Tab-separated table of C-alpha atoms in Angstrom:
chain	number	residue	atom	x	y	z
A	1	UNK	CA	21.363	-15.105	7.895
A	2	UNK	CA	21.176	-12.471	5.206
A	3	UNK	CA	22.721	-9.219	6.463
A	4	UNK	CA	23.795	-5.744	4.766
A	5	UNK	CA	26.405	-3.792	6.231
A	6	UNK	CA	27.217	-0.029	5.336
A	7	UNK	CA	30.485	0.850	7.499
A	8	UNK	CA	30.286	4.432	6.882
A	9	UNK	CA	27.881	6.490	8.949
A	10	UNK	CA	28.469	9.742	7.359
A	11	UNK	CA	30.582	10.667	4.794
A	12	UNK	CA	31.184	14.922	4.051
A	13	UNK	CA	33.082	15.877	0.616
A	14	UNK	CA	33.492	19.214	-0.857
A	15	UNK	CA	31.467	19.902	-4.360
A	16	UNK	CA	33.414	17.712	-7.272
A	17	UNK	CA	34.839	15.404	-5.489
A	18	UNK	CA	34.327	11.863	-6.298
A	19	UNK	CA	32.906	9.381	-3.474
A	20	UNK	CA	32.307	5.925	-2.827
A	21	UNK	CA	29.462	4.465	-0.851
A	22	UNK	CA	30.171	0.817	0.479
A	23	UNK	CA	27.881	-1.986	1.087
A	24	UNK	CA	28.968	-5.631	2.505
A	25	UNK	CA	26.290	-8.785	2.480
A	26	UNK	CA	25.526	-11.680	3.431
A	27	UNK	CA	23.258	-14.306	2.024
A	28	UNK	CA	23.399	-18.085	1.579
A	29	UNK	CA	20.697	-17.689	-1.347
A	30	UNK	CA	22.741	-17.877	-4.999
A	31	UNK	CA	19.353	-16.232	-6.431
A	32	UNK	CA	19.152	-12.558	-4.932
A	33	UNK	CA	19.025	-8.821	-5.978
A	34	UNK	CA	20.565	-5.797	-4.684
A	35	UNK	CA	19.792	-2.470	-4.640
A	36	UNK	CA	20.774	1.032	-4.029
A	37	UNK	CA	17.855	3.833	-2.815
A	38	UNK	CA	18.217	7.640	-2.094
A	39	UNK	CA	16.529	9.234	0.443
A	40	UNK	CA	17.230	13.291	0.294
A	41	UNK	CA	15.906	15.766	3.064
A	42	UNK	CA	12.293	14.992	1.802
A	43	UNK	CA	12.165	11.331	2.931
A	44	UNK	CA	10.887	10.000	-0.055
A	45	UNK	CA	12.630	6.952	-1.193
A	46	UNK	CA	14.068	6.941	-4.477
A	47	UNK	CA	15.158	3.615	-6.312
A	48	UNK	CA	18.785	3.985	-8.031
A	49	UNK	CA	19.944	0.640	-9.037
A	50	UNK	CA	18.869	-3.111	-9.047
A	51	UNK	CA	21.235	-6.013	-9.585
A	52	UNK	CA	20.958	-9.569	-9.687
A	53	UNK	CA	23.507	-11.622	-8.366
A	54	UNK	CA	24.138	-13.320	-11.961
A	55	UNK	CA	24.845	-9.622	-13.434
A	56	UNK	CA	28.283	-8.700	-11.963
A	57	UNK	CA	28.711	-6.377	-14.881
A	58	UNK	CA	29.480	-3.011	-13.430
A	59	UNK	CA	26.789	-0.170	-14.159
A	60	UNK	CA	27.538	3.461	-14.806
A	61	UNK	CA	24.663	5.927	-15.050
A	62	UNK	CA	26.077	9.540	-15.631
A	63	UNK	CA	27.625	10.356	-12.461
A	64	UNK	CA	26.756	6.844	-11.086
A	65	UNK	CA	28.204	3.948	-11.131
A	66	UNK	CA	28.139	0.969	-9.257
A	67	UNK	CA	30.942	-1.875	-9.028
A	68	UNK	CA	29.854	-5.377	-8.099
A	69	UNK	CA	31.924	-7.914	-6.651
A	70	UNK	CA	30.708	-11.361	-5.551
A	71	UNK	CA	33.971	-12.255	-4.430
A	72	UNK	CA	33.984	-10.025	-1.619
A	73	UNK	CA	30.253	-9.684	-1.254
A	74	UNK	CA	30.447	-5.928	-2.189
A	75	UNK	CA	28.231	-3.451	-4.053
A	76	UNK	CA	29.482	-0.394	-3.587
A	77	UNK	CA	28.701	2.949	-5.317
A	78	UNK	CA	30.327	5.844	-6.689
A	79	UNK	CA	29.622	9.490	-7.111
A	80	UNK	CA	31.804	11.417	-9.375
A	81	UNK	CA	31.904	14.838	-9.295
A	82	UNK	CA	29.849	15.103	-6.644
A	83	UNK	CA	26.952	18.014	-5.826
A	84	UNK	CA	24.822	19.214	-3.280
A	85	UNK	CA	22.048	17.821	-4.672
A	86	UNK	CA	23.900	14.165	-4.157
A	87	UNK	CA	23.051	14.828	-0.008
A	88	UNK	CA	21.118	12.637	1.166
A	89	UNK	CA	21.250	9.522	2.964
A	90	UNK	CA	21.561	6.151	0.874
A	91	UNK	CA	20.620	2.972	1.310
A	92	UNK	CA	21.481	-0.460	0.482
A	93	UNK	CA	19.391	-3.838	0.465
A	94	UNK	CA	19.402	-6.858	-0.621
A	95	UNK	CA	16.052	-8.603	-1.439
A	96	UNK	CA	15.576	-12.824	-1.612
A	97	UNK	CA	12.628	-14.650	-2.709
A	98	UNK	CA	10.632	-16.048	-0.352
A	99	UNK	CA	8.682	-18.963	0.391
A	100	UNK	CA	5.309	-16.870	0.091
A	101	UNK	CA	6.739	-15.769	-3.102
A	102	UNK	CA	7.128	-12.247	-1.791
A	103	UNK	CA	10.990	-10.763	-1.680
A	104	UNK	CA	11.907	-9.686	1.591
A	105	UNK	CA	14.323	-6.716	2.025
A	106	UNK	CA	16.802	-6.605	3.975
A	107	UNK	CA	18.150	-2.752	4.222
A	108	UNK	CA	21.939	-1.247	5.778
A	109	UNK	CA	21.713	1.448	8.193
A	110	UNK	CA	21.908	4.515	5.267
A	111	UNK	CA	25.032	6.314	5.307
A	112	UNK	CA	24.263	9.825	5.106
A	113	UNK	CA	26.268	11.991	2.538
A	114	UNK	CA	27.180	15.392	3.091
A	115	UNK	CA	28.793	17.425	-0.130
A	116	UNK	CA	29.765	20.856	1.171
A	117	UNK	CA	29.191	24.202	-1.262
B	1	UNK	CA	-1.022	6.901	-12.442
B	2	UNK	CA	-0.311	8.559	-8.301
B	3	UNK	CA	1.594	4.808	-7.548
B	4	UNK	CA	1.529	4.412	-3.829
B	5	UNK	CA	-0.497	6.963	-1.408
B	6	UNK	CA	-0.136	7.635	2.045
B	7	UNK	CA	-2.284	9.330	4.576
B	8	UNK	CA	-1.219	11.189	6.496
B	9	UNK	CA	2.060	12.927	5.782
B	10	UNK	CA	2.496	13.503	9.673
B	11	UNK	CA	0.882	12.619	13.033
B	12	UNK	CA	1.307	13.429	16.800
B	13	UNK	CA	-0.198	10.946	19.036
B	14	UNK	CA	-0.613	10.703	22.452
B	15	UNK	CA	0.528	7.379	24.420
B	16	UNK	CA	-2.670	4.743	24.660
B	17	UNK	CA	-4.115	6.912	21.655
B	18	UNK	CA	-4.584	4.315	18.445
B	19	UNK	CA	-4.652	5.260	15.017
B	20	UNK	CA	-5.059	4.010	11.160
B	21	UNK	CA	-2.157	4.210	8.477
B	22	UNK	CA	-3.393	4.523	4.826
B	23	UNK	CA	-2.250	2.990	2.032
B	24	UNK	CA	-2.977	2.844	-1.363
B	25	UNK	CA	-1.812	1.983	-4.742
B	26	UNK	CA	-3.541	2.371	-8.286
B	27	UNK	CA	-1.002	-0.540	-9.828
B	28	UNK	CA	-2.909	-3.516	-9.603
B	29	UNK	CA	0.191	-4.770	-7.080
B	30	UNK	CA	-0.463	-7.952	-5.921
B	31	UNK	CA	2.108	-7.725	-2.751
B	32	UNK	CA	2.024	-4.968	-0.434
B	33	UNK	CA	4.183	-3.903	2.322
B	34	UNK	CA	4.872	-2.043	5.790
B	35	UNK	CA	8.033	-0.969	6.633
B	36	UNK	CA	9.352	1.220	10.166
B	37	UNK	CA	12.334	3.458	9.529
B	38	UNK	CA	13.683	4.211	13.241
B	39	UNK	CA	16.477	7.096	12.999
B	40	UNK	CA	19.715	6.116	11.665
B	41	UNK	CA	18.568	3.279	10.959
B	42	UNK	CA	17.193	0.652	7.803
B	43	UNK	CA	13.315	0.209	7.067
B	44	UNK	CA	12.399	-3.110	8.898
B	45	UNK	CA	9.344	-5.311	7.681
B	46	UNK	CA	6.138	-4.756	9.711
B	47	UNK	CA	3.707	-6.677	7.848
B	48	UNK	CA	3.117	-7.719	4.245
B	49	UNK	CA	0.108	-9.065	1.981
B	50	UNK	CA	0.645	-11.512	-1.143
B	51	UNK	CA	-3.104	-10.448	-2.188
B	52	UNK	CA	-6.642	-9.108	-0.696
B	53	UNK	CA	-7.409	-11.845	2.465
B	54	UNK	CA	-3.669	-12.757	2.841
B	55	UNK	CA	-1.717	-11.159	5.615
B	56	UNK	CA	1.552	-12.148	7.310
B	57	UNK	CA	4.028	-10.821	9.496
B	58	UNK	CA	7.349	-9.336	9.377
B	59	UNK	CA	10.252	-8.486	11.711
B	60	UNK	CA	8.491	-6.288	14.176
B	61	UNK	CA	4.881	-7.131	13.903
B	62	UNK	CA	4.361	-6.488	17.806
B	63	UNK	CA	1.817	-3.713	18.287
B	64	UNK	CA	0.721	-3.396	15.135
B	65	UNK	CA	-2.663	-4.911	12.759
B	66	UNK	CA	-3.002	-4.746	9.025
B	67	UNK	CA	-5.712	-6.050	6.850
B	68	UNK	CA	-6.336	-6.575	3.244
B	69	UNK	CA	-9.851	-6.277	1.942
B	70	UNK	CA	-9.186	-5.060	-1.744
B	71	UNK	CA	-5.808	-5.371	-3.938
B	72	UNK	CA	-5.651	-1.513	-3.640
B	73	UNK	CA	-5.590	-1.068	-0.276
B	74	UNK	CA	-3.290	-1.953	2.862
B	75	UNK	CA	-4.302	0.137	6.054
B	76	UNK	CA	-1.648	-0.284	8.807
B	77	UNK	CA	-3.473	0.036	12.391
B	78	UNK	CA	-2.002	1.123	15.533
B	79	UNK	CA	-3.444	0.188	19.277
B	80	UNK	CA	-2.671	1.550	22.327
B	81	UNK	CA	0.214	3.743	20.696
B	82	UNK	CA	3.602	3.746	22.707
B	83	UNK	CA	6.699	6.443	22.092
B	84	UNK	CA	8.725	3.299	20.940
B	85	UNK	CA	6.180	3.559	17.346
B	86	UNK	CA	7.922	6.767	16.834
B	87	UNK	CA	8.864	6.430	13.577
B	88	UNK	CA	8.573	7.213	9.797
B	89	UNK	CA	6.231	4.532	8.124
B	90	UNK	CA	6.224	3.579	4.842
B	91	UNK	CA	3.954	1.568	2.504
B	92	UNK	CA	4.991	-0.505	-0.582
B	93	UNK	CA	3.749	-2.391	-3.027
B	94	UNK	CA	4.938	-4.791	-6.044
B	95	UNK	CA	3.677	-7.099	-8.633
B	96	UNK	CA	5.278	-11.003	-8.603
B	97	UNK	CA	8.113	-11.685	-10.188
B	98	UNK	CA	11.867	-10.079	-9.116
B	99	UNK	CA	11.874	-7.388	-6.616
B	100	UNK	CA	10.504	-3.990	-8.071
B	101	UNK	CA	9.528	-2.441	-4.878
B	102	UNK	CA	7.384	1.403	-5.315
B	103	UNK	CA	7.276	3.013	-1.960
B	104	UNK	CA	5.127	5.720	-0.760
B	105	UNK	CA	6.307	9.021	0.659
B	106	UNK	CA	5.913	7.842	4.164
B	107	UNK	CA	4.164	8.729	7.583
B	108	UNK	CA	6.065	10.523	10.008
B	109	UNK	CA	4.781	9.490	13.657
B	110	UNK	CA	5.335	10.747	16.384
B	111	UNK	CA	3.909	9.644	20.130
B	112	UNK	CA	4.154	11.420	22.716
């Protein structure tokens, strides 16, 4: 059964400090996608990152980046120098094809980031 | 180009009240989506649409009716509202191909 799992609840840092989101999942598929998504205070949800399993290059974005490991089923993501404006709560999914031709997504439970002034 | 729209932004109900969720999207999507986002928690799958006349269910269906008339639009219905379908909705959409999901901005519901 395709699963994700995101250990960490909450996380608080203090401004500038770097920190790392992590995201564990399960899938039998060999074809699939991850996915990162923000959600800040607003609620809106706000696409970050998409992988496909066959990419397991690592992807940095400014203060972004995101380290894939099939190995360990892991797609975790960093902050570096991290801001206010990083709190939010994130999310990760993972997203199959399906037989309708539709991707399903499977989401974690969000763990919500706090980065203290 | 507005992407996905949702009406309303928030709602009380009362239990036993019913109500319509609206969705729309201006992309020429052909798959559409309801998700439920129950605090602390991931979205979960209502109900999703491959095109206009095409509906099928997702992980918690129960209590909930969607149709599909035109590409653009994907109303989510609620009957006989219960405080368990307190939750933020939200609508998505996609064309085929690899995942690409837009979502809207959401529904905040509340029953009471």
């Amino acid at each position: 059964a395709q699963k994700v799992t995101q250990a960490q609840t909450e996380i608080s840092v203090v401004e500038k400090e770097d920190v790392t989101l992590d995201c564990v999942y399960e899938t039998r598929d060999t074809t699939y996608y991850l996915f990162w998504y923000k959600q800040p205070p607003s609620g809106e949800l706000v696409f970050l990152i998409r992988r496909n399993s066959f990419d397991e290059q690592n992807e940095i974005s400014g203060r972004y980046s995101w380290n894939f490991q099939k190995s360990t089923s892991s797609f975790n993501f960093t902050i570096t120098a991290s801001q206010v404006v990083d709190s939010a709560v994130y999310f990760c999914a993972l997203s199959e094809a399906q037989d309708s031709g539709t991707y399903k997504y499977i989401f974690g439970t969000g763990t919500r980031l706090k980065v203290l002034a | 180009n507005a992407g996905v729209t949702q009406t309303p932004k928030f709602r009380i109900l009362k239990i036993g009240q019913s109500m319509t969720l609206q969705c729309t999207q201006d992309m020429n999507h052909n798959y559409m989506y309801w998700y439920r986002q129950d605090p602390g928690m991931g979205l979960k799958l209502i109900y999703y649409s491959v095109g206009a006349g095409i509906t099928d269910k997702g992980e918690v269906p129960n209590g909930y009716n969607v149709s599909r008339s035109t590409t653009e639009d994907f109303p989510l219905r609620l009957e006989l509202a219960a405080p368990s379908q307190t939750s933020v909705y939200f609508c998505a959409s996609s064309p085929p191909g690899p995942p690409g999901y837009t979502f809207g901005s959401g529904t905040r519901l509340t029953v009471v």
